[in-house]
mmCIF file of C-alpha atoms and ligand atoms in Angstrom:
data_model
loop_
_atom_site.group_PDB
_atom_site.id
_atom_site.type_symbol
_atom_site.label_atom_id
_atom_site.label_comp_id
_atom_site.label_asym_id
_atom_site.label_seq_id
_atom_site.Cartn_x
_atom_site.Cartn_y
_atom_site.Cartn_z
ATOM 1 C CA UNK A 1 0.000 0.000 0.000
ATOM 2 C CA UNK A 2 1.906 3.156 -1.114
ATOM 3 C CA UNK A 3 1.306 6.558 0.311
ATOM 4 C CA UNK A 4 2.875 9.681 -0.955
ATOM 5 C CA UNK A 5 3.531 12.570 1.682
ATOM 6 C CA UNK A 6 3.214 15.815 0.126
ATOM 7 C CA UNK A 7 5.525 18.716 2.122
ATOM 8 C CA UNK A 8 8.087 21.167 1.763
ATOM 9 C CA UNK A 9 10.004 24.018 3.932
ATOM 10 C CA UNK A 10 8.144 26.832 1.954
ATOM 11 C CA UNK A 11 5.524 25.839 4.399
ATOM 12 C CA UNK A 12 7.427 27.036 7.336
ATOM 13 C CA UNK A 13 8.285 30.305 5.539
ATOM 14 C CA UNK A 14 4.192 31.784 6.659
ATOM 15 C CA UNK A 15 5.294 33.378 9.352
ATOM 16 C CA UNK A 16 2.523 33.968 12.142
ATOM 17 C CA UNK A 17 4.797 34.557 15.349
ATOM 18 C CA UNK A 18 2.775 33.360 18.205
ATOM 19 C CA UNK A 19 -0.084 32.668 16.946
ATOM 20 C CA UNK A 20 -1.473 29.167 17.231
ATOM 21 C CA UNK A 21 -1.510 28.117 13.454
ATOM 22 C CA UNK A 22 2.634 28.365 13.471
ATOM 23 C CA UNK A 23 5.215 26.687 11.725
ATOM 24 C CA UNK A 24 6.099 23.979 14.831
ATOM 25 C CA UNK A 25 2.707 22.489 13.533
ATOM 26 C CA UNK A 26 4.623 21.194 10.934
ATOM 27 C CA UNK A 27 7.874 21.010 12.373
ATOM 28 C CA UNK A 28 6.317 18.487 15.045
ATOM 29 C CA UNK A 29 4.600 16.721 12.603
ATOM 30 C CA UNK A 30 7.964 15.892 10.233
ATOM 31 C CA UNK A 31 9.636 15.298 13.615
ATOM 32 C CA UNK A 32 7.770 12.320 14.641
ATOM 33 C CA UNK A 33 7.304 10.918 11.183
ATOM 34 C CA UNK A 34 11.635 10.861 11.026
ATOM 35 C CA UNK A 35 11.986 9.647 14.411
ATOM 36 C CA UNK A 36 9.363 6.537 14.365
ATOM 37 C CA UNK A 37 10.813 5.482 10.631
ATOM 38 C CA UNK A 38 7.638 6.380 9.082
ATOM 39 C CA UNK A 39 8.866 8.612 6.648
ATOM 40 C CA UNK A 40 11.211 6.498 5.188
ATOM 41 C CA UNK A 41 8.089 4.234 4.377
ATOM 42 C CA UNK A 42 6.301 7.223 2.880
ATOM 43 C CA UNK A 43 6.996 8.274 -0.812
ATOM 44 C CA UNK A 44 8.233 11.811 -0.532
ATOM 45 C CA UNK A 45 6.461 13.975 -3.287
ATOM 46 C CA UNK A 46 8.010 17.854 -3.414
ATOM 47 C CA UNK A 47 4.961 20.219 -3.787
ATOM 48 C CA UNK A 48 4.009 22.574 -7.140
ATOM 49 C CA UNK A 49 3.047 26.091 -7.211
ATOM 50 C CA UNK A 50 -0.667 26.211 -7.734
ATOM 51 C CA UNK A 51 -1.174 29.013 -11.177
ATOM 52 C CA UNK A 52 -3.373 31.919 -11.088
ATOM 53 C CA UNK A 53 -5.908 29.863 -13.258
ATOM 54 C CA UNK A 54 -6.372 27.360 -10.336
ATOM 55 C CA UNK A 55 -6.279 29.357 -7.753
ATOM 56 C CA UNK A 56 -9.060 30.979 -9.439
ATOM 57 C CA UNK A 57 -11.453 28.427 -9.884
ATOM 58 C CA UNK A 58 -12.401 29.131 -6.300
ATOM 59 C CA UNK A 59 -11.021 32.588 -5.693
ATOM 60 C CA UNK A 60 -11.629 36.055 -7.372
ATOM 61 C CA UNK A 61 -8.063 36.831 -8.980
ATOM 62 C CA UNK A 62 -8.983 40.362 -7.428
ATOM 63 C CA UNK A 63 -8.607 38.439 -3.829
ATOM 64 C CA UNK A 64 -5.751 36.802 -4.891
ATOM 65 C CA UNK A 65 -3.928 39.711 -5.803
ATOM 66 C CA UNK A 66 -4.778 41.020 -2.726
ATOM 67 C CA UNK A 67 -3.589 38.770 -0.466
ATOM 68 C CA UNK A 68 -0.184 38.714 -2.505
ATOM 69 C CA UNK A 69 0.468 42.397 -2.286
ATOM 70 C CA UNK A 70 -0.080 42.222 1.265
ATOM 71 C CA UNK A 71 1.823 39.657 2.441
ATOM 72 C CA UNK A 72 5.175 41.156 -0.563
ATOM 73 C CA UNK A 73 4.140 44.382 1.142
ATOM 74 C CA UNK A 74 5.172 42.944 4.657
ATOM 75 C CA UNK A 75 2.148 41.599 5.761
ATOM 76 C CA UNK A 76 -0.524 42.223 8.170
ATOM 77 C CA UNK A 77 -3.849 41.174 9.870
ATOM 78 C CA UNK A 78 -6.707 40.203 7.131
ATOM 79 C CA UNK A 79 -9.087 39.887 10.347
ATOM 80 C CA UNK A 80 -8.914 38.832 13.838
ATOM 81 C CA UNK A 81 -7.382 35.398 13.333
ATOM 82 C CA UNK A 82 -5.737 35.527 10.053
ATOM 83 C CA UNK A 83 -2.198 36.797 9.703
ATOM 84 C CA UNK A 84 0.295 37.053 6.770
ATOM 85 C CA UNK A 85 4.006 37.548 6.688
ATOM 86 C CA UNK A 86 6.248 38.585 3.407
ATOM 87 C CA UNK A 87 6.573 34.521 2.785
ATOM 88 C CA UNK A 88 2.591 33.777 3.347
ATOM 89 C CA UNK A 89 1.655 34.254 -0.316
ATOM 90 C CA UNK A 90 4.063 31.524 -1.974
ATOM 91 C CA UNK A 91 3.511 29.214 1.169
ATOM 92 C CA UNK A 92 -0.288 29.376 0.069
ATOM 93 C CA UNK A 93 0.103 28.653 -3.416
ATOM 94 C CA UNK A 94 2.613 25.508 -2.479
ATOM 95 C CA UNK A 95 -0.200 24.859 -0.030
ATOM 96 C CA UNK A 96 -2.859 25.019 -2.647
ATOM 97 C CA UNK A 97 -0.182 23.391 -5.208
ATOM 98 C CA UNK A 98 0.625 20.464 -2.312
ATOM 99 C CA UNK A 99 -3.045 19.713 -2.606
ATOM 100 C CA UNK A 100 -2.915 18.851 -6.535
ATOM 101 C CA UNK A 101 0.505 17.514 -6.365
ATOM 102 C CA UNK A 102 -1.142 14.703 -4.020
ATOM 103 C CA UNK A 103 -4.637 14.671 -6.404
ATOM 104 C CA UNK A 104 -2.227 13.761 -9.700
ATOM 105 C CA UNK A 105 -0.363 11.531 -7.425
ATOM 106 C CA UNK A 106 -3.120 9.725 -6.876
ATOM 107 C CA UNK A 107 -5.268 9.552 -9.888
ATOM 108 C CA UNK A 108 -1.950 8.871 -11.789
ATOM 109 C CA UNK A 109 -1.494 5.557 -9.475
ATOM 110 C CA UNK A 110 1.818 7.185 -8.715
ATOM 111 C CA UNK A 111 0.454 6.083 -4.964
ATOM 112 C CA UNK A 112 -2.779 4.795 -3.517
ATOM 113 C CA UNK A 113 -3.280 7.618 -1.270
ATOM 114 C CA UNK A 114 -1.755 10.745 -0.408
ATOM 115 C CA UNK A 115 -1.524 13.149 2.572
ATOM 116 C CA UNK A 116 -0.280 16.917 1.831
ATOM 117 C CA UNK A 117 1.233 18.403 4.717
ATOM 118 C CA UNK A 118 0.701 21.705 4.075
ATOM 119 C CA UNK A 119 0.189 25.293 5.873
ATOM 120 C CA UNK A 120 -1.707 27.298 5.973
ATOM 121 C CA UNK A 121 -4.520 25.379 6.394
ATOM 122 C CA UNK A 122 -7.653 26.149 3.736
ATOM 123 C CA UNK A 123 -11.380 24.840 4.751
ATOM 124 C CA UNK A 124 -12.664 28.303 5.827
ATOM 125 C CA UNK A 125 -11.271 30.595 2.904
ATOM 126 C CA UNK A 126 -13.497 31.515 0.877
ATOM 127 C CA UNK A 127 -13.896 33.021 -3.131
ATOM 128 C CA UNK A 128 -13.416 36.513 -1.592
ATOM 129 C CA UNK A 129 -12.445 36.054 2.331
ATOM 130 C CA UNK A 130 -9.941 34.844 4.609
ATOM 131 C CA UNK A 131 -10.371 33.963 7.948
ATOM 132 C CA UNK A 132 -9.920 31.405 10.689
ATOM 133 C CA UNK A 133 -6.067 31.222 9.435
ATOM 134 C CA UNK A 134 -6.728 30.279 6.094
ATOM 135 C CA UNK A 135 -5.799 32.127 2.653
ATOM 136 C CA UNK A 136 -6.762 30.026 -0.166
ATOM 137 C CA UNK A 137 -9.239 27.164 0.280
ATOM 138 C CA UNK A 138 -6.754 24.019 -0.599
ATOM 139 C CA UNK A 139 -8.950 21.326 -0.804
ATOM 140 C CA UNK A 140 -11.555 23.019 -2.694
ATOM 141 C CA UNK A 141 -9.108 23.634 -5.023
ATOM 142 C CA UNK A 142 -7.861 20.410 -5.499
ATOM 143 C CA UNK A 143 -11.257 18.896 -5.930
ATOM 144 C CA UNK A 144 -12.241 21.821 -9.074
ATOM 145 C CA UNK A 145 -8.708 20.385 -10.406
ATOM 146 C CA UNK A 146 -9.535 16.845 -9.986
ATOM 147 C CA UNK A 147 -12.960 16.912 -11.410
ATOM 148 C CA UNK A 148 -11.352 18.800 -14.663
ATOM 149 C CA UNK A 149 -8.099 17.207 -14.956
ATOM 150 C CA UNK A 150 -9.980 13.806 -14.672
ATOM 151 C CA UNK A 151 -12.972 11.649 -16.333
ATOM 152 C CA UNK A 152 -14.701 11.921 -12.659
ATOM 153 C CA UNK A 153 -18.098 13.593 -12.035
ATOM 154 C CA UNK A 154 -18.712 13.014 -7.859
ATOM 155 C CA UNK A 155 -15.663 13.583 -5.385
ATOM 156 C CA UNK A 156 -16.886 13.264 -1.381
ATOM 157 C CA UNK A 157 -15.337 15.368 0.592
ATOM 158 C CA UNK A 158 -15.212 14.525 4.339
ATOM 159 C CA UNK A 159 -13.973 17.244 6.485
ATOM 160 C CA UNK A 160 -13.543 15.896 10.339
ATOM 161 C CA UNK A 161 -11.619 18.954 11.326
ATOM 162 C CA UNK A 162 -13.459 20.224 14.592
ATOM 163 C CA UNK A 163 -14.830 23.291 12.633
ATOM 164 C CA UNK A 164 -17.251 23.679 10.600
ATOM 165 C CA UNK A 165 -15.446 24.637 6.305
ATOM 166 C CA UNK A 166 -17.789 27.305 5.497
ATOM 167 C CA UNK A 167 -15.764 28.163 2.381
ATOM 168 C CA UNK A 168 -15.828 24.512 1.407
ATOM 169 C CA UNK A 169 -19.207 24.388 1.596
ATOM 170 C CA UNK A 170 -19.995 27.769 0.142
ATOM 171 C CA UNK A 171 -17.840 26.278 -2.895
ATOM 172 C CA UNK A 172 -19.698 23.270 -3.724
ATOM 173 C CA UNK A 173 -23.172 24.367 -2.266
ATOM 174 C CA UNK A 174 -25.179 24.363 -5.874
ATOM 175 C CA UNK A 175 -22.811 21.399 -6.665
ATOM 176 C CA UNK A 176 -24.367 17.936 -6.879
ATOM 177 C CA UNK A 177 -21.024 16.290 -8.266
ATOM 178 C CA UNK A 178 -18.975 16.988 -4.839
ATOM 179 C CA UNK A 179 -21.020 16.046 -1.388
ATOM 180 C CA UNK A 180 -19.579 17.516 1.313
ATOM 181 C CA UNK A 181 -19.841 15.779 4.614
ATOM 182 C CA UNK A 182 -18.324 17.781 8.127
ATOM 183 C CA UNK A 183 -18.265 16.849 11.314
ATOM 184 C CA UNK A 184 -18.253 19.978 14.064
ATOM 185 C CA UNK A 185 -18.373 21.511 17.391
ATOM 186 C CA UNK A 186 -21.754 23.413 17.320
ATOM 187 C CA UNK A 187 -22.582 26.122 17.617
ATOM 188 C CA UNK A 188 -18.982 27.364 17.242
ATOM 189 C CA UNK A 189 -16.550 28.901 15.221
ATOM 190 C CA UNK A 190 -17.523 30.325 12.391
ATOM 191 C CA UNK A 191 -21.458 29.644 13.098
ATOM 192 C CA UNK A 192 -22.224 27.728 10.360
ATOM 193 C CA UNK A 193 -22.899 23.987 9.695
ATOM 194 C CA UNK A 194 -26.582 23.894 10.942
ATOM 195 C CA UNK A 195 -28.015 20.486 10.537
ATOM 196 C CA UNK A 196 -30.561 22.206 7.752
ATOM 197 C CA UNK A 197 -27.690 23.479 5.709
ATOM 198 C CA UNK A 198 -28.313 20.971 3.496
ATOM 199 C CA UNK A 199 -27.415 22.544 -0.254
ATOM 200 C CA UNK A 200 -29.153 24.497 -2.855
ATOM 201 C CA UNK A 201 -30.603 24.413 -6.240
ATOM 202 C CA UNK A 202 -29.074 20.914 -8.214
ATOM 203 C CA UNK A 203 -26.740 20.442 -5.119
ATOM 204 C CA UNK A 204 -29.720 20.317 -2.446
ATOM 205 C CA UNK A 205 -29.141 16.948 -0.555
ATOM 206 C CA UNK A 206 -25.082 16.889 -1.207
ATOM 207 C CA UNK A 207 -24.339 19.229 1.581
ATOM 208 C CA UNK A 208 -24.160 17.425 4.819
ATOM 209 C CA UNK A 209 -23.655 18.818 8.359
ATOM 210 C CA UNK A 210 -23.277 16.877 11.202
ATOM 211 C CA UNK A 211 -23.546 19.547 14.377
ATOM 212 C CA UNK A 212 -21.831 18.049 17.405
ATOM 213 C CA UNK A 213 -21.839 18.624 20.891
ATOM 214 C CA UNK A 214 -19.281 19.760 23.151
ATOM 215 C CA UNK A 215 -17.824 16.968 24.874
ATOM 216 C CA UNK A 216 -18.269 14.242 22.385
ATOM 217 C CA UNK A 217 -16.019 11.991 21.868
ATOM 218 C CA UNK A 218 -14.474 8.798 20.194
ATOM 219 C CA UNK A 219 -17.761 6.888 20.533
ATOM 220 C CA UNK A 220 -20.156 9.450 19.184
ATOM 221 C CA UNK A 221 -17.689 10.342 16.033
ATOM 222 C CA UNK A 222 -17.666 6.510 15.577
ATOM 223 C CA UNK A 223 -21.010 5.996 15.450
ATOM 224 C CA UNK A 224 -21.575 8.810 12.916
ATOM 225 C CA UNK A 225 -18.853 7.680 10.535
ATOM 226 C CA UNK A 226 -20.658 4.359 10.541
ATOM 227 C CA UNK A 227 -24.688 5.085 10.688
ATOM 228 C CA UNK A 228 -24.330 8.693 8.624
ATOM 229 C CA UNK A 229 -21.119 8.996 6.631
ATOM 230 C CA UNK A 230 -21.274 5.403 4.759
ATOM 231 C CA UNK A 231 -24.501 4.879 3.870
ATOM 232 C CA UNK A 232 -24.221 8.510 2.318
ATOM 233 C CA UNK A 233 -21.184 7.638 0.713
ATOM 234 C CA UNK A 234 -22.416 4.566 -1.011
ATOM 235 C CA UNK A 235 -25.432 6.407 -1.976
ATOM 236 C CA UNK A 236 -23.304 8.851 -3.448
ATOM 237 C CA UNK A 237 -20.612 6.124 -5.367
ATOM 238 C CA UNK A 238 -17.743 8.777 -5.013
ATOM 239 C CA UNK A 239 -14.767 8.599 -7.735
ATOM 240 C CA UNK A 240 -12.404 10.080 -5.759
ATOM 241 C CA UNK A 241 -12.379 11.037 -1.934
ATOM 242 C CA UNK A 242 -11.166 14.083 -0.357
ATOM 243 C CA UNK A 243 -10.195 14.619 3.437
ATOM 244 C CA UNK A 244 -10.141 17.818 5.194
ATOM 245 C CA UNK A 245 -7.632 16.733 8.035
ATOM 246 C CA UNK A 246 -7.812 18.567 10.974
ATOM 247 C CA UNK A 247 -7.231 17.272 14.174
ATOM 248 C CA UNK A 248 -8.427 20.016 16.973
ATOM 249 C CA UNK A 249 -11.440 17.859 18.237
ATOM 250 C CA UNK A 250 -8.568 15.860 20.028
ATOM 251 C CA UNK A 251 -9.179 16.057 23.390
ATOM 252 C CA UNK A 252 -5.955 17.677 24.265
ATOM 253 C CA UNK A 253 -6.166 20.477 22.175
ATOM 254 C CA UNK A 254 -7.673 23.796 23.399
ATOM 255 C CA UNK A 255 -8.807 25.407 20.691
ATOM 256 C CA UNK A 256 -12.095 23.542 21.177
ATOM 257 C CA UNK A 257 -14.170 21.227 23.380
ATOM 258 C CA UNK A 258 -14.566 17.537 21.946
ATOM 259 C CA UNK A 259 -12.929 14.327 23.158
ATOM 260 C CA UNK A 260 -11.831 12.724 20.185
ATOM 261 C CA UNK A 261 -8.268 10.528 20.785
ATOM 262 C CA UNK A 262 -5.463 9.608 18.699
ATOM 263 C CA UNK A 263 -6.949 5.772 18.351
ATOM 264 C CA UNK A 264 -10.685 7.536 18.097
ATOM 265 C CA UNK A 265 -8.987 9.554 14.659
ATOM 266 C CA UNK A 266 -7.113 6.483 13.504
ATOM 267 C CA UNK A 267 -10.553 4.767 13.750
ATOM 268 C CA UNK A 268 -11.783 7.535 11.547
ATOM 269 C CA UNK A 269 -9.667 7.621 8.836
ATOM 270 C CA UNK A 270 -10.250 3.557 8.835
ATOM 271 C CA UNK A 271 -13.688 3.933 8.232
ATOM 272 C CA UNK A 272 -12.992 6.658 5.383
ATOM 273 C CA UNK A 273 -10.190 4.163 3.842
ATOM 274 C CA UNK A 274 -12.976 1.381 4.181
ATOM 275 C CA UNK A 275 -15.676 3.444 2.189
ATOM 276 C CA UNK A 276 -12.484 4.192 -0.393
ATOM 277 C CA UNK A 277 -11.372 0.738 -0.622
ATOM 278 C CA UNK A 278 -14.933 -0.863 -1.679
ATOM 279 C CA UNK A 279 -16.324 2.305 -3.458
ATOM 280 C CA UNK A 280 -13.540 4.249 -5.735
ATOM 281 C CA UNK A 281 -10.057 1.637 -5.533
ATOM 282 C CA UNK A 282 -8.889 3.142 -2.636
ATOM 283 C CA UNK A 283 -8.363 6.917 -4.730
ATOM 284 C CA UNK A 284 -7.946 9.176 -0.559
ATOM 285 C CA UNK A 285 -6.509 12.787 -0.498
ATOM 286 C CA UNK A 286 -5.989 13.831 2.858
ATOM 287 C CA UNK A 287 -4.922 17.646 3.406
ATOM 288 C CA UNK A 288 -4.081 19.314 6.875
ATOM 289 C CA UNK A 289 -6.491 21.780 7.992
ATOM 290 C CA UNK A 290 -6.292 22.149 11.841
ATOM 291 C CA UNK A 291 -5.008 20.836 14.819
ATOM 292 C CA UNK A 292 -2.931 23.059 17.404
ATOM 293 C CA UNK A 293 -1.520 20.509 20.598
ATOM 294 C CA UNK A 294 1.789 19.508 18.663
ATOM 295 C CA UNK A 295 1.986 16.597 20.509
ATOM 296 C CA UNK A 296 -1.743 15.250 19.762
ATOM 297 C CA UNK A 297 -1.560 16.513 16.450
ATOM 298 C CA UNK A 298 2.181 14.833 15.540
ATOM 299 C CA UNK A 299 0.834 11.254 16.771
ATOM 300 C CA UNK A 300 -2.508 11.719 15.162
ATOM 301 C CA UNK A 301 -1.073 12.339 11.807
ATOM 302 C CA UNK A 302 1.226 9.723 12.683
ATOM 303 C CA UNK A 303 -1.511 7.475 13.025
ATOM 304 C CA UNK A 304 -3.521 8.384 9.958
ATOM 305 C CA UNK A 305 -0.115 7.671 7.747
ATOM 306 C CA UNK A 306 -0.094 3.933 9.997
ATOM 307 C CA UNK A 307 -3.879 3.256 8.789
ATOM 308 C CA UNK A 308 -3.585 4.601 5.235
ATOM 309 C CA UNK A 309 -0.627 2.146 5.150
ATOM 310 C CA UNK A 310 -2.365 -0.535 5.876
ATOM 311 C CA UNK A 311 -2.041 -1.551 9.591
ATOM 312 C CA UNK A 312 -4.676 -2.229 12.007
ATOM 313 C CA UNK A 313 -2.788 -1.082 15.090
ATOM 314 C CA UNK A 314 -1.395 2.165 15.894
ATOM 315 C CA UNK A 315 0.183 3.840 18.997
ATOM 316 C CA UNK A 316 -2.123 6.266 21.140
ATOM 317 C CA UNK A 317 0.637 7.069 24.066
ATOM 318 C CA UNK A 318 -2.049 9.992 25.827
ATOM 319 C CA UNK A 319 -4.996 7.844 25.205
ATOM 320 C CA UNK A 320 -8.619 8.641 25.673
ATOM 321 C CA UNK A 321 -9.681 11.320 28.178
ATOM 322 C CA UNK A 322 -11.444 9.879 31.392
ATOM 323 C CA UNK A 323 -14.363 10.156 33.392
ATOM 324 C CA UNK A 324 -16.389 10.979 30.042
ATOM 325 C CA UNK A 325 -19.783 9.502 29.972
ATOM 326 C CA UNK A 326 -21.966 9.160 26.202
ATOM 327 C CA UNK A 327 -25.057 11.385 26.245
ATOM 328 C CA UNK A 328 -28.553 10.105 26.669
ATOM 329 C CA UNK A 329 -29.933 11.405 23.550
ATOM 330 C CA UNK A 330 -26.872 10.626 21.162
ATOM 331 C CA UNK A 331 -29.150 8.060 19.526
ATOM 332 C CA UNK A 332 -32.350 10.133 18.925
ATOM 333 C CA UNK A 333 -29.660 12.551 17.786
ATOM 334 C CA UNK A 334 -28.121 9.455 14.810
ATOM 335 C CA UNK A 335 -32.195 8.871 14.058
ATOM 336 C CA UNK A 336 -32.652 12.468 13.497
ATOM 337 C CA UNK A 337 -29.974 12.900 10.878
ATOM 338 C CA UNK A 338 -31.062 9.164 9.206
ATOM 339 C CA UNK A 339 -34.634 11.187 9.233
ATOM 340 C CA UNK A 340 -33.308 13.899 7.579
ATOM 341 C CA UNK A 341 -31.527 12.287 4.673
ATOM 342 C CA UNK A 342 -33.361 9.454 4.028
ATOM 343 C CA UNK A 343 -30.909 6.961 5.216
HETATM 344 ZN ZN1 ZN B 401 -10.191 23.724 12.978
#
């Protein structure tokens, strides 16, 4: 089972000081991969430059130009959360570029599956807005690029990052070739992903929310991935499936509330590799979105490599949070969203 890894140092180069989304993300990441041996069992793919013309299948080019005199300029604060530096603009195009490097990778047969590394992260970015870190919406990108580089017509995109990718969704809202699927602390950051935000127009039913709870954990993410995400997805009979990676519903992370673990993620991205495996030859993309307690988010990634890989067992050294008990209405809550899309 071959799996490309898709990073390179221009990623360190966006600049954010202190902020959360920073460069040890990465650093941490790499780290772990070299010292467990993993990486020599990964096949190292160097990164593109996304063009103008891709970057704009998503994106005004007025935004994009925007965002690249700003951060040449010196950079600055695009809103509360989002920061650029002088080297933020070509990170973000080798971030979007990362994200088709791994789509040709895989399509090609080059590898099975593919994880770009990449930063900054994308889900939240908009055609004319950043926020919540992000500059340019990578995966979005890459799934415009794979759906007109290749003979596909439906891409699922599963997004288990702990917030909800508005921009994502705004992308593909009218779309009824890409279903989106996300998984999210709700209500939260940004305030969208309402159970009823269900798509418009031709793409009404491929928009799917799945609003958690705070506190939810391994258990409840399991059960959605199996009673929600793969029925849809073998209603659906994706080509080609997509993985916004974030990994800030770990329970160690404090940029949010859930429980998930570093076993409870691995189980995840099992499920996901399951759905590819019987429905579209195995064809996964994962990209990094979030994902902020080094630690968590080094072994997590760690893990999701292990399972793409092929092997059932992976280490989970901080293992599952204690003392947390499932809530009583978790199963009206899986009936509800069966209800709702005729599942
Ligand atoms: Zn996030």
């Amino acid at each position: 089972m071959s799996v490309g890894l898709i990073y390179d140092p221009v990623y360190l180069e966006h600049d954010t000081g202190t902020h959360v989304e920073n460069s040890q993300r990465l650093t941490a990441i790499m780290s772990h991969l070299e010292e467990n041996g993993l990486k020599d069992k990964l096949v190292l793919l160097s990164p593109r430059a996304a063009t103008m013309d891709e970057l704009a299948t998503v994106h005004a080019p007025e935004y994009v130009s925007q965002i690249q005199n700003q951060a040449e300029g010196g950079g600055g604060w695009l809103d509360p959360d989002t920061v650029t530096s002088p080297g933020s603009y070509n990170a973000a195009i080798y971030a979007v570029g990362g994200a088709l490097t791994a789509v040709d990778a895989v399509m090609s047969r080059q590898v099975n599956s593919a994880f770009a590394l990449v930063r900054p992260p994308g889900h939240h970015a908009s055609c004319w807005q950043a926020m919540g870190f992000c500059l340019f919406n990578n995966i979005a990108i890459a799934t415009k690029y794979a759906l007109s580089n290749f003979e596909i017509q439906r891409i699922l995109i599963v997004d288990f990052d702990v917030h909800h990718g508005n921009g994502t969704q705004d992308t593909f809202y009218a779309d009824p070739h890409v279903l989106y699927f996300s998984t999210h602390q709700y209500p939260f950051y940004p305030g969208t992903g309402s159970i009823d935000e269900t798509g418009a127009r031709n793409g009404e039913g491929y928009t799917v929310n799945i609003p958690l709870l705070a506190g939810w954990g391994d258990n409840e993410y399991q059960a959605v991935f199996e009673d929600v995400l793969a029925p849809i997805a073998r209603r659906f009979e994706p080509e080609l499936i997509l993985v916004s990676a974030g990994y800030d519903a770990h329970w160690a992370d404090n940029l949010a509330l859930m429980q998930v673990s570093v076993s409870g993620f691995a189980r995840l991205v099992e499920i996901i590799k399951t759905l590819a495996d019987m429905l579209c030859q195995g064809r996964m993309v994962f990209t990094l979105e979030g994902g902020y307690h080094l630690e968590a988010l080094a072994l997590s990634v760690g893990a999701t490599f292990d399972i793409l890989r092929g092997k059932r067992q992976i280490s989970d050294p901080l293992g599952k949070q204690k003392g947390k008990t499932k809530p009583v209405d978790f199963n009206n809550f899986i009936r509800m969203l069966k209800d709702m899309h005729d599942l």
